[in-house]
Structures are given as structure tokens and as C-alpha cells.
Coordinates of C-alpha atoms in Angstrom, one line a residue:
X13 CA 0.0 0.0 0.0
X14 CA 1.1 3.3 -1.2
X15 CA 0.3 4.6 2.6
X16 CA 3.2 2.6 4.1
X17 CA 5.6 3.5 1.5
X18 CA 4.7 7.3 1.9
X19 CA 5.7 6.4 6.4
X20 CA 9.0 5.1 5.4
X21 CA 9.9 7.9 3.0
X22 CA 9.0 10.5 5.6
X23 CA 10.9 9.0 8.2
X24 CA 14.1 8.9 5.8
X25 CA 13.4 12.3 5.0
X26 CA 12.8 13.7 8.6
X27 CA 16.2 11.7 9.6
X28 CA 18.3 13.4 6.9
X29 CA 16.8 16.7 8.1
X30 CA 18.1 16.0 11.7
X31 CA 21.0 14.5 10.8
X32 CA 24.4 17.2 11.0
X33 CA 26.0 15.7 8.1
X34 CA 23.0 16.6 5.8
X35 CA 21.0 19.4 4.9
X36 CA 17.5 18.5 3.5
X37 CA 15.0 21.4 1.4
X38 CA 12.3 21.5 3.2
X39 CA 10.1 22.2 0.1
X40 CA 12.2 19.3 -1.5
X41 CA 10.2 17.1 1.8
X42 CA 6.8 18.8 1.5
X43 CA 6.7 17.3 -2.3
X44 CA 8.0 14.0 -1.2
X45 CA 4.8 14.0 1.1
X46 CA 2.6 15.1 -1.5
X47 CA 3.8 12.5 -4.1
X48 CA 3.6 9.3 -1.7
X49 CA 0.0 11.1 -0.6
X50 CA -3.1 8.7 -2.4
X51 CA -4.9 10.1 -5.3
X52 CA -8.0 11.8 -4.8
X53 CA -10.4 11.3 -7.5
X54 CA -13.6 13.5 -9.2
X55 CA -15.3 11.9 -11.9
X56 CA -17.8 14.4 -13.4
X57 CA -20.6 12.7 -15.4
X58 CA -22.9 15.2 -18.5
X59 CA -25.6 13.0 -18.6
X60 CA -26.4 13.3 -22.3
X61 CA -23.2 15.8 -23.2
X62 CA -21.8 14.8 -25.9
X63 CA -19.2 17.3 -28.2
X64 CA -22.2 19.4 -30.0
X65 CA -23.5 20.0 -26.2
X66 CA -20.1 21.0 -25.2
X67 CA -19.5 23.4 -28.2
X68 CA -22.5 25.8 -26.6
X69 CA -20.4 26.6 -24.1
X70 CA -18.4 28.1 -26.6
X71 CA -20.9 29.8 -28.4
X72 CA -23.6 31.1 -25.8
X73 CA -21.6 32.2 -23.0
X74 CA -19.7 35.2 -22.1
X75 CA -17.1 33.8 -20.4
X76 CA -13.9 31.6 -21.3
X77 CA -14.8 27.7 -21.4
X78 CA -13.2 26.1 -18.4
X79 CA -13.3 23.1 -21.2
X80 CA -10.4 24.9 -22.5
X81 CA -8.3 24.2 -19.5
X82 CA -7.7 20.3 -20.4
X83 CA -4.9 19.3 -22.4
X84 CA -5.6 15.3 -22.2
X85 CA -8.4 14.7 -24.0
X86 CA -9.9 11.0 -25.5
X87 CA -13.0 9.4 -26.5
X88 CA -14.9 6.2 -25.3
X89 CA -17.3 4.1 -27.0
X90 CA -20.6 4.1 -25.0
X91 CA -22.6 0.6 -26.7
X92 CA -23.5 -1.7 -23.6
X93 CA -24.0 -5.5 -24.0
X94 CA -27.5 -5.7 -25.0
X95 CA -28.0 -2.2 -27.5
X96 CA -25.5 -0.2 -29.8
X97 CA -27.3 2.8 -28.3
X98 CA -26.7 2.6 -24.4
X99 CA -28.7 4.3 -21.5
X100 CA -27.8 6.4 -18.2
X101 CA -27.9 2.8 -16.0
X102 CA -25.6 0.4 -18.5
X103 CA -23.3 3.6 -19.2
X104 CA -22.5 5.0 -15.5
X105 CA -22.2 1.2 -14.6
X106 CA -19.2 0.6 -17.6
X107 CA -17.9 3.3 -15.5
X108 CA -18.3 1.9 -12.1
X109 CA -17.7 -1.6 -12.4
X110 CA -15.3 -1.8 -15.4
X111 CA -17.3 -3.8 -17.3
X112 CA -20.3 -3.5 -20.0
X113 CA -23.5 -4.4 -19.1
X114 CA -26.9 -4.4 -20.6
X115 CA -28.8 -1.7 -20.8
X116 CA -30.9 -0.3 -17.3
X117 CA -28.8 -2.8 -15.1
X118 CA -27.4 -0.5 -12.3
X119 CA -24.0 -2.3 -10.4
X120 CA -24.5 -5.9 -12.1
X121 CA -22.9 -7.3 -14.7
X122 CA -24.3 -9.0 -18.0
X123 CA -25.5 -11.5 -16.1
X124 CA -26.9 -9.7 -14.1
X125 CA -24.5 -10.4 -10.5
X126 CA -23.6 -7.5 -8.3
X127 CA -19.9 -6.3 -9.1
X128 CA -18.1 -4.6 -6.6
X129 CA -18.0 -0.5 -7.6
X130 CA -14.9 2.0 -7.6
X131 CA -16.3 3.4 -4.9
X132 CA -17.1 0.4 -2.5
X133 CA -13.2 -0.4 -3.6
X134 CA -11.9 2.5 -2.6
X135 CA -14.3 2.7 0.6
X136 CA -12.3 -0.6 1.8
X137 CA -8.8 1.1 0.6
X138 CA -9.8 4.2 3.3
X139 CA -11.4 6.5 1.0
X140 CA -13.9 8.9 1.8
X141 CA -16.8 9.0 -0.9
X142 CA -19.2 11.8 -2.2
X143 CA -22.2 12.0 -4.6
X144 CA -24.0 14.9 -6.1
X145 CA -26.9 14.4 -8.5
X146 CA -29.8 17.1 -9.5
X147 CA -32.0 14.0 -9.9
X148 CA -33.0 11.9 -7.4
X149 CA -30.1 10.0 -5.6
X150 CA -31.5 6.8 -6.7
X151 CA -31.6 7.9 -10.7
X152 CA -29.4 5.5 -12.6
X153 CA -26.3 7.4 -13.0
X154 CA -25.7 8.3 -9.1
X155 CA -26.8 4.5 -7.7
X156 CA -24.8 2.7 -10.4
X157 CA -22.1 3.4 -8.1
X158 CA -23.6 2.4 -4.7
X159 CA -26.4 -0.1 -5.6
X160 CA -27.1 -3.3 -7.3
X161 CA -30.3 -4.0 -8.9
X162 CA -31.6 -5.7 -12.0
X163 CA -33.1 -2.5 -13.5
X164 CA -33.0 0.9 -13.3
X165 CA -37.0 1.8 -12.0
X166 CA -36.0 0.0 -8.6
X167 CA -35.7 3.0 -6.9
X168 CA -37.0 1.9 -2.9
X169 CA -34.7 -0.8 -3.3
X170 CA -31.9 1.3 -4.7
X171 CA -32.8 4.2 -1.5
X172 CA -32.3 0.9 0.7
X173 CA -28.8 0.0 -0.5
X174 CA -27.4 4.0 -0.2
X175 CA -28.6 4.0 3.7
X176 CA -26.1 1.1 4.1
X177 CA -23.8 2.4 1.3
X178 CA -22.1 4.3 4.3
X179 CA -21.2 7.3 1.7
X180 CA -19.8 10.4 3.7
X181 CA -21.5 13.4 1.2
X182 CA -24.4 13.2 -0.6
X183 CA -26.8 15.5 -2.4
X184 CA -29.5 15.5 -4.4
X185 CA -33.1 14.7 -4.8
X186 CA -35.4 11.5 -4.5
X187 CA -37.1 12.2 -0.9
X188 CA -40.3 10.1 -2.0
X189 CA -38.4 6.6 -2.3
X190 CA -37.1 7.3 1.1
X191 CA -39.8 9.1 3.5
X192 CA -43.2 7.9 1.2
X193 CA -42.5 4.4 0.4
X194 CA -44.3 1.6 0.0
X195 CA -43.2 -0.7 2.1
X196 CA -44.4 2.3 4.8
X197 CA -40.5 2.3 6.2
X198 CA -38.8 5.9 6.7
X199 CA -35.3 5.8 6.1
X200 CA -35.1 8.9 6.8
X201 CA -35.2 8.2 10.3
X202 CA -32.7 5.4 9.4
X203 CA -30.0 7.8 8.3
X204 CA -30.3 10.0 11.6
X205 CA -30.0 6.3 13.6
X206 CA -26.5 5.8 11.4
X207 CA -25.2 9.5 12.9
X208 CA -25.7 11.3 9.6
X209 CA -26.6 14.8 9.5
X210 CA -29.5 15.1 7.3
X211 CA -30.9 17.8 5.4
X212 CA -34.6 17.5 3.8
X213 CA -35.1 21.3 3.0
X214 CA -31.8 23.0 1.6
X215 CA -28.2 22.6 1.2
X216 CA -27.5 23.9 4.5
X217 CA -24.1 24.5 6.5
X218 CA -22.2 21.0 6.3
X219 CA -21.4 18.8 9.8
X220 CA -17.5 18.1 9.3
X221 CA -17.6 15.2 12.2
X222 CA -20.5 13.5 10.4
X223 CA -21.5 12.0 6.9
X224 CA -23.7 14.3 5.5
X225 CA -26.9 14.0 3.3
X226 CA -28.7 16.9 1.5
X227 CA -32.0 15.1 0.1
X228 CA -34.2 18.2 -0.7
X229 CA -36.2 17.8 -3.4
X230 CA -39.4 15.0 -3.9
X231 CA -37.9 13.8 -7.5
X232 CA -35.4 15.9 -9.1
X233 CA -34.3 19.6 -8.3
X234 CA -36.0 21.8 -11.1
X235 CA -33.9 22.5 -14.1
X236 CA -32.1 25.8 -14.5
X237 CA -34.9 27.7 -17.0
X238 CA -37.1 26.2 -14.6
X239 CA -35.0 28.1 -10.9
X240 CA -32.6 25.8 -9.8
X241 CA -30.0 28.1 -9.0
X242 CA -26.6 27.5 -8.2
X243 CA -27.0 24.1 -6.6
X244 CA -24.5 22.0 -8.4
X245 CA -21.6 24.6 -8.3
X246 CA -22.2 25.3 -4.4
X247 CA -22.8 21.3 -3.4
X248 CA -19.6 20.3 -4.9
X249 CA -18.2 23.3 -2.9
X250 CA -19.4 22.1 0.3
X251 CA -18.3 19.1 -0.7
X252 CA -14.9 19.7 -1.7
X253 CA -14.4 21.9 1.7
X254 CA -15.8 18.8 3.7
X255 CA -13.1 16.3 2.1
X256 CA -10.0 18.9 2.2
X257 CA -10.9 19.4 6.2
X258 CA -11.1 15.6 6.5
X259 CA -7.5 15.3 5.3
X260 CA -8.1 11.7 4.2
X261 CA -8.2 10.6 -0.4
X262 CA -12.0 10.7 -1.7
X263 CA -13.7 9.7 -4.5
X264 CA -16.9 11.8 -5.7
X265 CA -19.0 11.2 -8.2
X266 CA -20.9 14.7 -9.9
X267 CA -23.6 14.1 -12.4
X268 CA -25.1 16.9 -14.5
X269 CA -28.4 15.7 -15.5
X270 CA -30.1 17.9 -17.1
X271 CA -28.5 18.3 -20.1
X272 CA -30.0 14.6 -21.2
X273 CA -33.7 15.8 -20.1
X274 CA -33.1 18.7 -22.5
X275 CA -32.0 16.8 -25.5
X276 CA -34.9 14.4 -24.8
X277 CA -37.2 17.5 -24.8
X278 CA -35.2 19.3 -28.0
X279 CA -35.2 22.2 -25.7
X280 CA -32.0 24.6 -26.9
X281 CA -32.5 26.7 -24.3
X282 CA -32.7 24.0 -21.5
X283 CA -29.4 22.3 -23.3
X284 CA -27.2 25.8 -23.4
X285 CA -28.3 26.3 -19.5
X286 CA -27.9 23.1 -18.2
X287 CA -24.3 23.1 -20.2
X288 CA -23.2 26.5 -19.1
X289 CA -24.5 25.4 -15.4
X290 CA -22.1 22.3 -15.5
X291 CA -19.1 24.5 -17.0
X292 CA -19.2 26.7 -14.2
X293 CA -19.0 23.6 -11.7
X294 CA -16.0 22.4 -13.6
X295 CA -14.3 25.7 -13.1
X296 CA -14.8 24.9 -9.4
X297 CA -13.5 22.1 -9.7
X298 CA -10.2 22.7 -11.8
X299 CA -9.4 25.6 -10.1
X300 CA -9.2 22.6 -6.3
X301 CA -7.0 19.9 -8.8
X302 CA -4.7 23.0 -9.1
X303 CA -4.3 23.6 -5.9
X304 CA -4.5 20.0 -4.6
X305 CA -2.2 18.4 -7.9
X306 CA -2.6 14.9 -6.0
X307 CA -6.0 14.5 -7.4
X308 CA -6.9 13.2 -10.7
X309 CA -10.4 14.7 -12.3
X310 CA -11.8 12.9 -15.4
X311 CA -15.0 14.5 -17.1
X312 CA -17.3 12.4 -19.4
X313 CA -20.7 11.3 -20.8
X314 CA -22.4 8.6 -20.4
X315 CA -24.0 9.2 -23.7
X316 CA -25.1 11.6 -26.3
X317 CA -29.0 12.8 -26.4
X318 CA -30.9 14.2 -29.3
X319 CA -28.8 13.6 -32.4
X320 CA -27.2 17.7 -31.3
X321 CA -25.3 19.8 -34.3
X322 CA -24.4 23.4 -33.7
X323 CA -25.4 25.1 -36.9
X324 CA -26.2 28.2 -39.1
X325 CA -28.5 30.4 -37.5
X326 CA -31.6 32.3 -39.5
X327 CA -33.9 35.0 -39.0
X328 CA -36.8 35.4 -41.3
X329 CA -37.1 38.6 -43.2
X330 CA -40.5 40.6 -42.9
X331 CA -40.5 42.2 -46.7
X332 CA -39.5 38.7 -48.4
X333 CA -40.6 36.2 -46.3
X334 CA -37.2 34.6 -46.7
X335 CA -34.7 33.1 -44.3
X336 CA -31.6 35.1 -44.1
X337 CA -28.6 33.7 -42.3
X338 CA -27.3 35.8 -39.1
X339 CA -23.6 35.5 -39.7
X340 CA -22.6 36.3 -36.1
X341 CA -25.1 33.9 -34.4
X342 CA -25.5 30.0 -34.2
X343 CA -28.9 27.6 -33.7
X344 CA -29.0 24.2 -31.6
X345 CA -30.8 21.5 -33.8
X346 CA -32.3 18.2 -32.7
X347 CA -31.7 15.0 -35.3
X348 CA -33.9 13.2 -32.6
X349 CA -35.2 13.3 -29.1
X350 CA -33.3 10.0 -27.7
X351 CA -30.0 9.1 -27.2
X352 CA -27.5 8.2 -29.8
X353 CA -24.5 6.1 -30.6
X354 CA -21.6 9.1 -31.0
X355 CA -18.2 9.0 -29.8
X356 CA -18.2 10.5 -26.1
X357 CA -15.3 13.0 -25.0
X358 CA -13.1 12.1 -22.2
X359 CA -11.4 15.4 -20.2
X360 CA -8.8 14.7 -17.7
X361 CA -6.4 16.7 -15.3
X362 CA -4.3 16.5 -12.5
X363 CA -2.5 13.3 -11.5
X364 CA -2.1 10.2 -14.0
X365 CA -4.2 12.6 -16.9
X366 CA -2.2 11.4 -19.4
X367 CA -3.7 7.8 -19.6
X368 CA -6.9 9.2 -21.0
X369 CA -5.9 10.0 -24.0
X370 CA -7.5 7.8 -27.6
X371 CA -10.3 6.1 -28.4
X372 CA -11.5 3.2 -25.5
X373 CA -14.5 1.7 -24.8
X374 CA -16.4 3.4 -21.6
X375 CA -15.6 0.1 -19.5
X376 CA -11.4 1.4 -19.8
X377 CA -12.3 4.4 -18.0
X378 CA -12.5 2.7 -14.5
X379 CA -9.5 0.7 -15.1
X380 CA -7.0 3.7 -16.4
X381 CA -8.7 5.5 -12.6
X382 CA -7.1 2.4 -11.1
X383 CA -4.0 2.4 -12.7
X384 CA -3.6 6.1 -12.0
X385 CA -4.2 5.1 -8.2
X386 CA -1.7 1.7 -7.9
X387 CA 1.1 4.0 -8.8
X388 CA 0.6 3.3 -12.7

């Protein structure tokens, strides 16, 4: 284990500094440290971002792209087992498990047996782990990496399986398949019996000597054209403060999900928002792997939705009746309002980035984290 080596080498280090033959840089020690240190990891999911979805960020927004900040950039194939074109459940799992699976099974494999996930891996290996969703928690994407179920729609049995997930940040939505269930149980009341500090109403101030679970919306949060705010940006935040004070390696998980919903509704608007919303959250989060260069970020897809292409733009004119191209202005333009089978960009930074670059299939991605993490 890389925590023993990192023992041995500061005790070497510590003896040369105290030793009167030797003069050690103390900066030349801090690095040591840092080097032997694990590797945190923060995997960002754009549910449904494919490169057209990216490009809006390039077009409708005022500021800089923080996608311009990667330099190690690849491409997976997304198909699962069972369809060419995948879903949010088969993809998040290639990711989670390192294998493909068939489409809507969350943490199983083809034949549909539990697989132990990257983060119940790195719980046992003394990780702290986070997840942030604007869905509910239980949506397919978030609980491929804490659950196992058959399909997807299980949601009261995928709630069950995060209260004894034991995962130290969570946020999102879902509250009905955990306080209105069938089965009449409250595992709300559950969570507060485990010592978790619970929040059903708002992303409130974070407990630092507890786990910590934000679960404030029914469903899903609301989309940005539809209020949401600032939620994403400000949870990974809290979240990122929360892990730093700990002073222990995590592993988070941060989906943007709403850029899928609005290829599936061909909403422009909803897709430019939701895209913009989850570029501003990366800018968060680049400007922590910066600071902290012991941590590896990796920013993908799970798929492409709605067939996107980033087009000419026309205005109609009011004497002719003819469409007349605005030269300094582009349109968004649905081919369809489900997903489809393009090749899905891979970002990464930080430690190990290197190892994303080419063309993989979407299972590779868990298995180049893991070779970033045994020391490559």
C-alpha cells in the first residue's frame, strides 16, 4: 500500500533533516509528502453531453470555457451489452464496475451479478466517498455506483442500498423513495440512527464530524430555466471543503443531468443552461485539482442525447418572407429526441491525466482510474 511507503519515506526524509551531516530542502520534503499522498479522484458525469452539447459553451456564454483548461483529452465508446445505443444505467455502470452491461442494469454485470463498484473499492482502501446528483439519488447514473439491482426503475430498493452504502457526502433529490414508500419504512429516520446529519429542506451549512446527506427535493431539483440556481456549483463546494478538512483521499461522483432531459425534450434553451450550469461547476473544480495536484479529475458522458449539431442560425425577413442567415449567431438542432450512438469525449487533469488520451470503450475508464491510483 502506497500509505506505508509514503511512512517510510518521511521518516528517511525527517532523519536526513536531523541528521548534522545533511541538509535536506524542506520544500524538497513537502513534495515528497505530497507525491507518496493517495490520489484523490472526481469523476464528473454530463448526462447526455456529448461534443455538439459541449460546443454551446463556446458559443452562448460570455465567459472563457473552463473546457479549455484540459490538455488530455480522449474518446470512449458508449454501446453496452444488449444495445448499440446505451442508457444512463448500463453507461454509469461501464464506468463503475469496469465492465459493460446491458442496458438499465445499475451495479451488475451481463449476467446480471452484483460487481463490486470503484467506490465500494476504494471505501475498503480508506477512502472517503461523495455524490452529487440534480436527480433523485437513486436515478441510474448516481446509484450505479452504490447499488445493485436488476433494473434501473427499482428505486425503494436502490434508497435501501445508499442508507447502508455508508457514503460520507451526498446530495440531491429523491425524498419520496425514502420518507413515502411503499413498504411504509422511513429511512429517513434510518439515516439519523447511522449518525448522519441530514438535510430534507436546503443545502445547509455541512457537519465536518458526520456524513452528510442533502436530500431536498421529492424527485429531481428543477432544471435551470425552470430556478434551480446554483445548486451544483455550491454542493460540490461544500463538498470539496468537507473532504479537504477531513484530510483523508476521496472519491466523488458529480452528475449533470439535465443536459440529457433537454435533448430528450429538443429544448435549446434547456441544453445551453444546463451546459453552461455544469461548465461553471467544472471551473470549481479545476481551479481545487490546481491547488491539490494529488488528485486526478476525469469529465465524461455517459451518452449523447438528441442527435445535437451546432449550426447556421436564420432570422426570417419581414419584406420577403425569406430566411436570411445571421452570420454572427448560431442555432442548436435536434436529429432526434433519444440518445445516440456518438463517440463521447473524455477530459482529464491532475495526476495520472495522461492515460486518458485515444479512443476506448467506456468500461477502460474505470481501469486507467485504477492504474492512476496503484502507482501506474
Amino acid at each position: 500500500m502506497r500509505k506505508f511507503i509514503l511512512v517510510g519515506s518521511v521518516v528517511q526524509l525527517l532523519w536526513s533533516c536531523t541528521s548534522p551531516s545533511k541538509v535536506v530542502d524542506q520544500q524538497k520534503l513537502q513534495q515528497e509528502v505530497k507525491e507518496n499522498q493517495p490520489v484523490n479522484v472526481i469523476l464528473m458525469i454530463g448526462d447526455g453531453m456529448g461534443v455538439p452539447q459541449i460546443s454551446t459553451a463556446f458559443y452562448f456564454n460570455d465567459q472563457q470555457s473552463n473546457f479549455e483548461r484540459f490538455k488530455h483529452i480522449g474518446f470512449h465508446k458508449s454501446s453496452s451489452t444488449s444495445h448499440w445505443i446505451t442508457d444512463s444505467a448500463a453507461g454509469a455502470t461501464a464506468f463503475s464496475i469496469g465492465e459493460k452491461t446491458y442496458k438499465r442494469a445499475i451495479g451488475v454485470d451481463r449476467d446480471s451479478l452484483p460487481k463490486e463498484t470503484i467506490l465500494e473499492r476504494l471505501q475498503k482502501e480508506g477512502y472517503k466517498t461523495g455524490l452529487i446528483s440534480l436527480t433523485s439519488i437513486t436515478h441510474a447514473t448516481p446509484a450505479s455506483f452504490y447499488a445493485h439491482v436488476k433494473d434501473r426503475d427499482l428505486h425503494e430498493d436502490i434508497a435501501k442500498q445508499l442508507l447502508s452504502g455508508n457514503i460520507d457526502f451526498i446530495a440531491g433529490g429523491g425524498k419520496k423513495f425514502f420518507n413515502k414508500r411503499q413498504d411504509g419504512e422511513d429511512l429517513f429516520k434510518a439515516f439519523l440512527d447511522r449518525d448522519y446529519h441530514l438535510d430534507t429542506l436546503s443545502l445547509a451549512n455541512v457537519q465536518r464530524s458526520k456524513r452528510n446527506a442533502f436530500i431536498i427535493a421529492d424527485d429531481g431539483l428543477p432544471s435551470k430555466i425552470e430556478g434551480r440556481g446554483h445548486f451544483l456549483k455550491e454542493a460540490t463546494d461544500r463538498a470539496l471543503d468537507y473532504f479537504t478538512a477531513g484530510n483523508e483521499p476521496f472519491f466523488m461522483m458529480i452528475e449533470g443531468s439535465y443536459i440529457d432531459w433537454g435533448g430528450h425534450a429538443e429544448n435549446d434553451r434547456m441544453v445551453i443552461e444546463e451546459v453552461n450550469d455544469f461548465d461553471m461547476t467544472l471551473g470549481v473544480v479545476l481551479d481545487y485539482v490546481e491547488k491539490h495536484p494529488n488528485t486526478l479529475l476525469v469529465v465524461t458522458a455517459d451518452h449523447e442525447t438528441g442527435g445535437v449539431s451546432v449550426g447556421k442560425f436564420y432570422e426570417t425577413d419581414e419584406e420577403t418572407g425569406k430566411k436570411v442567415e445571421v452570420p454572427q449567431k448560431v442555432g442548436v438542432y435536434f436529429n432526434t429526441d433519444q440518445h445516440s450512438g456518438e463517440l463521447i469525449p473524455v477530459f482529464a487533469k491532475g495526476k495520472g491525466a495522461e492515460n486518458f488520451q485515444g479512443i476506448y470503450e467506456n468500461s477502460e475508464i474505470y481501469h486507467h482510474i485504477m492504474k492512476v491510483l496503484q502507482g501506474m
